[in-house]
GROMACS .gro file of C-alpha atoms in nm:
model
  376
    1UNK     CA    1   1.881   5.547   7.318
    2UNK     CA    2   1.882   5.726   6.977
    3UNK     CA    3   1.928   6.069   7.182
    4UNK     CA    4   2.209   5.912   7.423
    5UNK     CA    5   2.396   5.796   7.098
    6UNK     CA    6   2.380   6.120   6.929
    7UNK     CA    7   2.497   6.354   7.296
    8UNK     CA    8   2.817   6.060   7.279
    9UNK     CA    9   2.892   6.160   6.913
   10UNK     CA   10   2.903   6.560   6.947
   11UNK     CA   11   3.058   6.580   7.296
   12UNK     CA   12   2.765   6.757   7.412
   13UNK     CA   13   2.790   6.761   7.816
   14UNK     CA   14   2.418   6.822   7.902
   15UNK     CA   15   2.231   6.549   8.038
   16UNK     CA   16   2.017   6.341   7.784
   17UNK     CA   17   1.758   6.234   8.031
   18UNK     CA   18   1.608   6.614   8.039
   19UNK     CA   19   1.541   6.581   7.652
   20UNK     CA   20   1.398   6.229   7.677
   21UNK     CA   21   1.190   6.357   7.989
   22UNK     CA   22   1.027   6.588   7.782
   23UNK     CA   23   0.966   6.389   7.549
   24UNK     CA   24   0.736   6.129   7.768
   25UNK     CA   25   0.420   6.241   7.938
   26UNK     CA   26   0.430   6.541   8.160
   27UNK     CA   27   0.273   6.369   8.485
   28UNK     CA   28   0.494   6.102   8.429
   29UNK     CA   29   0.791   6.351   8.431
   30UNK     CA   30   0.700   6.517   8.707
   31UNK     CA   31   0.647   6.176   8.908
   32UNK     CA   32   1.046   6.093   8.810
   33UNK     CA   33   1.170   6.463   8.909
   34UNK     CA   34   1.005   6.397   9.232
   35UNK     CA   35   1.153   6.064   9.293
   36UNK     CA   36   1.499   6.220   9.202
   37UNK     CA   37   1.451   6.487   9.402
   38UNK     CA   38   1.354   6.257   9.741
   39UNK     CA   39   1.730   6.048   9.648
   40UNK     CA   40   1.903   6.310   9.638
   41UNK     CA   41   1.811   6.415   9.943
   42UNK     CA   42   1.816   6.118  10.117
   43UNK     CA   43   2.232   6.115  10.011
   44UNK     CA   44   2.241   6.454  10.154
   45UNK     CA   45   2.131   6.334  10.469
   46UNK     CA   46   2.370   6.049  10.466
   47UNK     CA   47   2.639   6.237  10.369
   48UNK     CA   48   2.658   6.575  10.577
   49UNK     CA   49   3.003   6.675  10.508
   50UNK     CA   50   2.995   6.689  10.161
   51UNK     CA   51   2.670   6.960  10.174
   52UNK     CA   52   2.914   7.171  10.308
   53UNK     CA   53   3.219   7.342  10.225
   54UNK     CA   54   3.604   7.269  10.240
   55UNK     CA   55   3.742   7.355  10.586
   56UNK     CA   56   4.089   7.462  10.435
   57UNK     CA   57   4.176   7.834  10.326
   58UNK     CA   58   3.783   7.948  10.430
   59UNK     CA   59   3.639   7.834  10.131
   60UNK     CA   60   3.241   7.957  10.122
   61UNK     CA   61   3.017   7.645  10.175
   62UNK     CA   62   2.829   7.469   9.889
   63UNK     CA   63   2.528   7.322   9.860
   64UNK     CA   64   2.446   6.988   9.838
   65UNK     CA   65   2.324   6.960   9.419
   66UNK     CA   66   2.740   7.060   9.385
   67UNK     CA   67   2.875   6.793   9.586
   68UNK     CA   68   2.930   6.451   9.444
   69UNK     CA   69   2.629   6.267   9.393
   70UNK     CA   70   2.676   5.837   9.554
   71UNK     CA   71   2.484   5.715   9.238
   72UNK     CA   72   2.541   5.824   8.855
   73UNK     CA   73   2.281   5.875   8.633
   74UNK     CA   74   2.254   5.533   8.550
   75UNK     CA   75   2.144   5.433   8.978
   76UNK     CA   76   2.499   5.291   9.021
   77UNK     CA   77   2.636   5.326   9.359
   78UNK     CA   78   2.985   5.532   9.308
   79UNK     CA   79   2.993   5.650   9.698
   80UNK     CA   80   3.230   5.530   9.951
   81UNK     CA   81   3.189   5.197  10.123
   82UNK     CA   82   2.924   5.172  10.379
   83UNK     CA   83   2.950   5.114  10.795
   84UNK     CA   84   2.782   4.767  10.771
   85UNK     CA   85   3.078   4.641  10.482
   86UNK     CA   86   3.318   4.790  10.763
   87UNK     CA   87   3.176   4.577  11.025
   88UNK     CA   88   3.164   4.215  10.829
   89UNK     CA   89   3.460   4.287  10.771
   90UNK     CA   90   3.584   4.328  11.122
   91UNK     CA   91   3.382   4.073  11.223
   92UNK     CA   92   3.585   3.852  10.966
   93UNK     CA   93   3.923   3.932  11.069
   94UNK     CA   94   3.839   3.870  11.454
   95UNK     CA   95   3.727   3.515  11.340
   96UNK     CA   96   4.060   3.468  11.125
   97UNK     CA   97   4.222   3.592  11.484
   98UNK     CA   98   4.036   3.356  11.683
   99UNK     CA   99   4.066   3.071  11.414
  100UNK     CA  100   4.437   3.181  11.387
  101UNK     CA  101   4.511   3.114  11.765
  102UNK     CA  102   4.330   2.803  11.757
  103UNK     CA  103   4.535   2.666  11.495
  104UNK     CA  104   4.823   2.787  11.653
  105UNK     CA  105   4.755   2.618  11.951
  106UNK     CA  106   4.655   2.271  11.736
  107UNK     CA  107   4.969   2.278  11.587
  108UNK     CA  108   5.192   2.336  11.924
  109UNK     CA  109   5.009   2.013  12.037
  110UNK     CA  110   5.077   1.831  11.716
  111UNK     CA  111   5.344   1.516  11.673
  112UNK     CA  112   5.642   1.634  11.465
  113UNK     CA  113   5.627   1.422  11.127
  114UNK     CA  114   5.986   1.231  11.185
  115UNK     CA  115   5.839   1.062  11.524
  116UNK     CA  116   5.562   0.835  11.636
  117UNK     CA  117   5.228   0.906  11.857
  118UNK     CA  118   5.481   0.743  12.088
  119UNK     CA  119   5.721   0.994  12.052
  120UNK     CA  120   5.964   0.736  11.921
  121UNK     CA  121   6.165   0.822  11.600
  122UNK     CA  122   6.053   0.723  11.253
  123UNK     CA  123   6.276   0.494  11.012
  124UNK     CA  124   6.277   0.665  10.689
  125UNK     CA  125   6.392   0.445  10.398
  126UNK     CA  126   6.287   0.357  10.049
  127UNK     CA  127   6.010   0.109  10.044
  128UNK     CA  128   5.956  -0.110   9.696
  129UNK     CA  129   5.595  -0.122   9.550
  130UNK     CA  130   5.620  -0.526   9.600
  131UNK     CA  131   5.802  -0.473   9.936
  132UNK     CA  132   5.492  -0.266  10.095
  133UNK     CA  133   5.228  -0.428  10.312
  134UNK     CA  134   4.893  -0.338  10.255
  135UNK     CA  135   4.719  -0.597  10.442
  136UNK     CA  136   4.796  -0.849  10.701
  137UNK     CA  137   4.918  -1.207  10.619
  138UNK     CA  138   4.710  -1.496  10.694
  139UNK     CA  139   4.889  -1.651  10.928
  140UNK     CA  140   4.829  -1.325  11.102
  141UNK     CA  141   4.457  -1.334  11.063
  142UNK     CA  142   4.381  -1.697  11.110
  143UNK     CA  143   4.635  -1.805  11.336
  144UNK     CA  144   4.491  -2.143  11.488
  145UNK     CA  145   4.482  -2.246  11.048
  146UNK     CA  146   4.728  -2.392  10.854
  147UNK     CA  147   4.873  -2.228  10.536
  148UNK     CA  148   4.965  -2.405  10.262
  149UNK     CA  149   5.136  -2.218   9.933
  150UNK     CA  150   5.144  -2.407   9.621
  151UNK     CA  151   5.282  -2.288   9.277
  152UNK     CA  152   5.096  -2.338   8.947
  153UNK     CA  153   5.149  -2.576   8.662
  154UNK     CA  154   5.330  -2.804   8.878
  155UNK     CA  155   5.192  -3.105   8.709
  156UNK     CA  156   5.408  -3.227   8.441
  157UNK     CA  157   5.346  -3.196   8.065
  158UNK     CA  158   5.339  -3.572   8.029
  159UNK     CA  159   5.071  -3.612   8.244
  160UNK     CA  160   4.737  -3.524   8.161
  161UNK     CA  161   4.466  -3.364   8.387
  162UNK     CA  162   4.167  -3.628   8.334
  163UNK     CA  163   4.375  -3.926   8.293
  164UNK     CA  164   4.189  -4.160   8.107
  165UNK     CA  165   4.001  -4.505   8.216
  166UNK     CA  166   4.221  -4.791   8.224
  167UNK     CA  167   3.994  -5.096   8.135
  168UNK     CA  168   4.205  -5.395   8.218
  169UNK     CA  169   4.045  -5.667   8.078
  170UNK     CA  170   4.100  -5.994   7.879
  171UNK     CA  171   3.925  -6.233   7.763
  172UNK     CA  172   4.054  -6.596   7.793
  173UNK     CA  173   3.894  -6.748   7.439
  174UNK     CA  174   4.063  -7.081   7.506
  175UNK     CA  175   4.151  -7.258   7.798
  176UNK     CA  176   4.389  -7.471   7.651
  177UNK     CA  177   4.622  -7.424   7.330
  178UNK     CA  178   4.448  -7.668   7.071
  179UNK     CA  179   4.670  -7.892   6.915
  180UNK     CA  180   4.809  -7.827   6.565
  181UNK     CA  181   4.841  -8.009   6.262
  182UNK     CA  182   5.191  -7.865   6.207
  183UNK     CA  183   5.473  -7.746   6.421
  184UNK     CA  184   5.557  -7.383   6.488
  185UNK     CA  185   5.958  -7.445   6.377
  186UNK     CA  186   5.745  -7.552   6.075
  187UNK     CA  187   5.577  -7.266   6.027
  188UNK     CA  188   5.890  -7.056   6.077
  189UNK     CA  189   6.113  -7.263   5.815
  190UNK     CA  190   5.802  -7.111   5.555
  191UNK     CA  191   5.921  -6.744   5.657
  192UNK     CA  192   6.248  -6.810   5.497
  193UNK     CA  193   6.096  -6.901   5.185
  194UNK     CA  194   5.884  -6.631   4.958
  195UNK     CA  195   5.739  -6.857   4.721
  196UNK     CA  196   5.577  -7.034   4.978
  197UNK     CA  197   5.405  -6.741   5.131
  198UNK     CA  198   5.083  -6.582   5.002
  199UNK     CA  199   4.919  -6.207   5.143
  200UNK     CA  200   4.540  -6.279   5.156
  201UNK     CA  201   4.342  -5.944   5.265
  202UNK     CA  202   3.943  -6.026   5.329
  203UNK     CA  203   3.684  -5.773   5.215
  204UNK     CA  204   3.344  -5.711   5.194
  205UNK     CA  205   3.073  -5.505   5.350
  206UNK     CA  206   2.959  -5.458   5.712
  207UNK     CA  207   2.874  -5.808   5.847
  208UNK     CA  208   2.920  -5.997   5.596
  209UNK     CA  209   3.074  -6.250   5.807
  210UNK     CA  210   3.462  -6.156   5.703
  211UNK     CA  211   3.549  -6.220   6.065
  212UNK     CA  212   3.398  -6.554   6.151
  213UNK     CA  213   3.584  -6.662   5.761
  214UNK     CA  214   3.894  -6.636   5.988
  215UNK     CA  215   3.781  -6.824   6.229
  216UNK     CA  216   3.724  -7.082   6.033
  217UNK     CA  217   4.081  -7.082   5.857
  218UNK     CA  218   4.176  -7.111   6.231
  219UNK     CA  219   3.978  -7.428   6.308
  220UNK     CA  220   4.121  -7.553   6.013
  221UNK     CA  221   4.415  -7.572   6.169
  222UNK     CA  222   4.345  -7.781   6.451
  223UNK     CA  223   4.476  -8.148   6.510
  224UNK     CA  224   4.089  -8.188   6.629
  225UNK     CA  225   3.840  -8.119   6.350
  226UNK     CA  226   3.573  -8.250   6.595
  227UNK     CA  227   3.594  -7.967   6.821
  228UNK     CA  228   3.367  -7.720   6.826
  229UNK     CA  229   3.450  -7.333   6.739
  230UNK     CA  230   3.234  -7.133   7.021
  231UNK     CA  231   2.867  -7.184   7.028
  232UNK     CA  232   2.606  -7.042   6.821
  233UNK     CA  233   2.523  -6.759   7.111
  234UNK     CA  234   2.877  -6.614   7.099
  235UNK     CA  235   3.093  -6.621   6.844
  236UNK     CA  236   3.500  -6.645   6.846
  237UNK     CA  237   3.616  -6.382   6.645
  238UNK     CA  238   3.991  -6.435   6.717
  239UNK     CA  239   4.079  -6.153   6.528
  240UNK     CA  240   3.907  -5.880   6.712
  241UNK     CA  241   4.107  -5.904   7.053
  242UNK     CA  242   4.021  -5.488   7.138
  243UNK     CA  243   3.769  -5.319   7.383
  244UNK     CA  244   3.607  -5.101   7.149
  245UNK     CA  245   3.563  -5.413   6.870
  246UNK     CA  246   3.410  -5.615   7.130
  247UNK     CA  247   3.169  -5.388   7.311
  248UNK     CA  248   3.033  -5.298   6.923
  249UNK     CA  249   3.048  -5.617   6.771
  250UNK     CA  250   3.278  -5.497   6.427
  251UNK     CA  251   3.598  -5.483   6.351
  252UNK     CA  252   3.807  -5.171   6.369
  253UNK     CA  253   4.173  -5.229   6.262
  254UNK     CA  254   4.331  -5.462   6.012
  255UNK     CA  255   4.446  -5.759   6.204
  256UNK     CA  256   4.668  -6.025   6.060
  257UNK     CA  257   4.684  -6.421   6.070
  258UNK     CA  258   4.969  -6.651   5.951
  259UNK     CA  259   4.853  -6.980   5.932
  260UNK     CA  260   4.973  -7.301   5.705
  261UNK     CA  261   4.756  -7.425   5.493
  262UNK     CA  262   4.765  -7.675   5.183
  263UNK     CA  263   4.628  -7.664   4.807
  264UNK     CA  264   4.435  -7.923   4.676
  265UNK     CA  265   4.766  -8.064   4.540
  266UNK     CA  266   4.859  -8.098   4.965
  267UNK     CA  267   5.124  -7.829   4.894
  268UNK     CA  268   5.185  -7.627   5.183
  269UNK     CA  269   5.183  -7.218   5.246
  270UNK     CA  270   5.252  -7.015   5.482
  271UNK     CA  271   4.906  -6.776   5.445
  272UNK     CA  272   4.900  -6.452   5.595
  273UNK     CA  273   4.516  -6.350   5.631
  274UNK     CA  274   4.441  -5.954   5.704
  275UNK     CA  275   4.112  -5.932   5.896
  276UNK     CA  276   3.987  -5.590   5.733
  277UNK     CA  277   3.682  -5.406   5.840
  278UNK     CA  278   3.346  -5.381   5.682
  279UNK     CA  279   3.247  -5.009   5.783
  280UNK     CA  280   3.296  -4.751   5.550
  281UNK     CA  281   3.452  -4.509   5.727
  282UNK     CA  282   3.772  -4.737   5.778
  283UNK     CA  283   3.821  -4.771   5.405
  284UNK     CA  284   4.168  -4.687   5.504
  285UNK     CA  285   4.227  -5.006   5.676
  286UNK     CA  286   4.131  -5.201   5.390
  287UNK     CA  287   4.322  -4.962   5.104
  288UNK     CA  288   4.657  -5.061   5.298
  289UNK     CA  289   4.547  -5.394   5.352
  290UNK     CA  290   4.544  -5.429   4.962
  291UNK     CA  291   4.885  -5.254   4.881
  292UNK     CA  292   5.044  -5.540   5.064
  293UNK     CA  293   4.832  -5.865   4.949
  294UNK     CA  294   4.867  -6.066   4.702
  295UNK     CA  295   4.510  -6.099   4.670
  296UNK     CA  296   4.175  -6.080   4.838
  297UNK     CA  297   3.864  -6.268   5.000
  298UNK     CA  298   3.561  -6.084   4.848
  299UNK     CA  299   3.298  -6.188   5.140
  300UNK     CA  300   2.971  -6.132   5.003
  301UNK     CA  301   2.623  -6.177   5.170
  302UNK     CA  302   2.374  -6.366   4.960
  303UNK     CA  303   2.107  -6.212   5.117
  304UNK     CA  304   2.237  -5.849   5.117
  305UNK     CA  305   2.369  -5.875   4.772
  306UNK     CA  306   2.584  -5.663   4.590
  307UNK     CA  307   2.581  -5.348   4.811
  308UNK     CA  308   2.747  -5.016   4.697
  309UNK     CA  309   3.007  -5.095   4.963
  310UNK     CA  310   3.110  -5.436   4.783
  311UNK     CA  311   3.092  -5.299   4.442
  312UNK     CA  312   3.377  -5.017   4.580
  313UNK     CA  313   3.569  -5.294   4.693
  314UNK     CA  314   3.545  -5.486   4.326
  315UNK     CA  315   3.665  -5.132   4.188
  316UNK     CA  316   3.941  -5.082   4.369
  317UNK     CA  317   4.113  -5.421   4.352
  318UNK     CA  318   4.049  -5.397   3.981
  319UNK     CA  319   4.243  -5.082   4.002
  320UNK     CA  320   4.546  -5.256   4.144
  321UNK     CA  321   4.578  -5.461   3.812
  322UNK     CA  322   4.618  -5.795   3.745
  323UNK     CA  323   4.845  -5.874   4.072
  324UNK     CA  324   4.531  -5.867   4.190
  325UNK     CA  325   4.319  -6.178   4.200
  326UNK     CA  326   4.057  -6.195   4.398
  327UNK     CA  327   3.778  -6.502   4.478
  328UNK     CA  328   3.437  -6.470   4.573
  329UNK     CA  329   3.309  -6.604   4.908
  330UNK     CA  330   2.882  -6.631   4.959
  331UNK     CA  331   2.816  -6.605   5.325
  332UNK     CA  332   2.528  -6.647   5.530
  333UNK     CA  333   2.367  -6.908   5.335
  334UNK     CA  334   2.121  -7.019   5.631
  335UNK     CA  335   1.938  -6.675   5.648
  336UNK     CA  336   1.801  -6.794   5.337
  337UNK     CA  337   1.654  -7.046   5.515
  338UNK     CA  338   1.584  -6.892   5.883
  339UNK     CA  339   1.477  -6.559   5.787
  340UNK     CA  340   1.361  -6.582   5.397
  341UNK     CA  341   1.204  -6.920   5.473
  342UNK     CA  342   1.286  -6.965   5.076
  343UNK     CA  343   1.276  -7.343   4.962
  344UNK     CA  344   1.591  -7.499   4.787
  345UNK     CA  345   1.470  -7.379   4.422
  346UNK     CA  346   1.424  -7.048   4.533
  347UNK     CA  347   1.741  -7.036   4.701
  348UNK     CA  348   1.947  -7.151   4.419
  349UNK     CA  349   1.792  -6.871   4.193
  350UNK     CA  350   1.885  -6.615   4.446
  351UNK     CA  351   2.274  -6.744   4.477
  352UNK     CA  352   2.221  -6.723   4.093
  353UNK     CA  353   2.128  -6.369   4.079
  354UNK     CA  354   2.403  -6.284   4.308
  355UNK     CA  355   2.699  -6.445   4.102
  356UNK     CA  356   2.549  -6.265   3.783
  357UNK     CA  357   2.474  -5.936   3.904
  358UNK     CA  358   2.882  -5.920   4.065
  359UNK     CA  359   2.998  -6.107   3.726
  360UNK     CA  360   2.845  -5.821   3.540
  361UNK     CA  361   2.933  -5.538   3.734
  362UNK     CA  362   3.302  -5.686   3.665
  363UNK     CA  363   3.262  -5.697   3.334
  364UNK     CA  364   3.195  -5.313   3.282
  365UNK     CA  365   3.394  -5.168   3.518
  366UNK     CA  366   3.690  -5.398   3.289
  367UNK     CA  367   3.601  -5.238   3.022
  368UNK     CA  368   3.569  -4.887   3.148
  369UNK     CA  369   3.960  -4.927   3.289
  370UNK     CA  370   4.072  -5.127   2.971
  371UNK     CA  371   4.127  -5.429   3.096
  372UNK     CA  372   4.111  -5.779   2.994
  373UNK     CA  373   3.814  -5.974   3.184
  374UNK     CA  374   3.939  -6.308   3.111
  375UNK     CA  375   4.203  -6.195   3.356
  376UNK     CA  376   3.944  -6.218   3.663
   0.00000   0.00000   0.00000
């Protein structure tokens, strides 16, 4: 390669192969002058006419090492094409011919693109995306079924998708309205008068017995003090007239009572009683209960005690200020005896313990607000 670069720099026409022949081993130089030799003369067998000399103006023949060689030096092939590339190639354009007459033939037999296999004429027109059928209609497909198309959404807002259950039911409590010891023009001659009418919300913790307090307010009431209020197996409770309060036994929402009642002096008032629940998660009930009373029931249970629940309901009346006046009711005073089994002494001694422990819970929550417990 060193001796091919240096002949292409100087120009020098000789052939490099000679030098680099004689530079390998002699038998293996002759071996590559022989196989030269036996190609050349091979292409001067192929190739007769160019061994020989131009027929025009009686040129002398030459010999075949001065005619040009089919390969260069390099073993490319730089002779004229050969008879077998003449033939594919023939044999190529007679099957484009025969292809050529075939399609020739197809397309004389062919149905012109503006008719149908019919030979009837096409309709040409513009066609809409949304216009096109694709597939067949169902009507089409099923024809013996019945097709029904029905927009969406054509239920109304108003009217929800699971409706919900209806429960129509009512308890009858009495069978007859008891007689009462006043008249109900009576009771509405009090309405015209606000001194004679007193806002009474009762409080107190979860079943404390706020409910059956009302009940008896309502007895109270009666022409008939002999008649009994329910039975000890079910109890009244007037005041809780909904589903929800009845299937769980508490009350829910504030419910109020106007009644007429009389003082120890046999003055009478028209008393409106608010029914407020026990549970602390309706505080809320009982917070508006209290804006609009006058003053409260506290409803305590003697054998509960002073729960956390009734000592937030002793705060927050004494946070209304001294509008506020509230009384304390002990309830429950025969689960001393049915389920403590205490004896009278013992009993009295727990009532005691009750009063003081409320008494003195007043007393510092007074003087934590700065008020005046002489006042309660």
């Amino acid at each position: 390669m060193k001796l091919m670069r240096e002949h292409a720099a100087t120009g020098d026409r000789t052939n490099p192969f000679k030098e680099v022949l004689s530079l390998l081993d002699p038998l293996m130089a002759e071996d590559w002058q022989k196989q030269i030799g036996i190609s050349r003369s091979k292409v001067a067998a192929n190739c007769p006419s160019r061994s020989t000399g131009s027929s025009h103006g009686g040129s002398t023949p030459t010999s075949s090492t001065q005619a040009r060689p089919l390969y260069d030096e390099f073993g490319n092939y730089i002779g004229p094409d050969s008879d077998v590339d003449d033939a594919s190639d023939s044999e190529s354009s007679a099957a484009a011919s025969e292809y050529g007459g075939e399609a020739a033939a197809a397309s004389q037999e062919a149905v012109p693109m503006d008719t149908t296999e019919d030979g009837a004429p096409v309709e040409q027109r513009i066609v809409l995306a949304e216009d096109k059928k694709h597939y067949p209609d169902a009507d089409e497909v099923y024809p013996e079924a019945e097709v029904v198309f029905q927009d969406e959404d054509t239920q109304p807002i108003t009217q929800p998708i699971i409706a919900p259950t209806k429960t129509f039911d009512f308890d009858k409590l009495e069978k007859e309205v008891p007689e009462l010891v006043y008249d109900y023009h009576f009771l509405a001659g009090l309405m015209e008068h606000p001194s004679l009418i007193r806002n009474v919300a009762v409080v107190g913790a979860l079943h404390s017995g706020k409910t059956l307090l009302c009940d008896l307010l309502v007895s109270h009431t009666w022409a008939d003090r002999n008649k009994k209020l329910g039975n000890l197996d079910k109890e009244v409770k007037y005041t809780n007239f909904r589903g929800d309060e009845i299937s769980r036994d508490i009350t829910i929402k504030s419910t109020p009572l106007s009644l007429v009642l009389t003082d120890t002096n046999e003055k009478n008032y028209l008393l409106n009683v608010i029914d407020t629940p026990g549970h602390p998660n309706f505080q809320d009930e009982v917070t508006a209960a209290m804006r609009v009373s006058d003053g409260a029931i506290l409803v305590v249970d003697c054998v509960m005690g002073v729960t956390d629940h009734t000592k937030r309901m002793v705060k927050h009346m004494l946070s209304e200020g001294p509008r506020m006046k509230f009384v304390v009711v002990l309830s429950q005073l025969d689960r001393l005896v049915l389920e403590l089994r205490l004896p009278p002494e013992d009993a009295y001694f727990k009532l005691r313990y009750v009063i003081q422990e409320l008494n003195s819970y007043i007393r510092e929550e007074c003087e934590l607000m700065g008020l005046d417990k002489d006042d309660y």
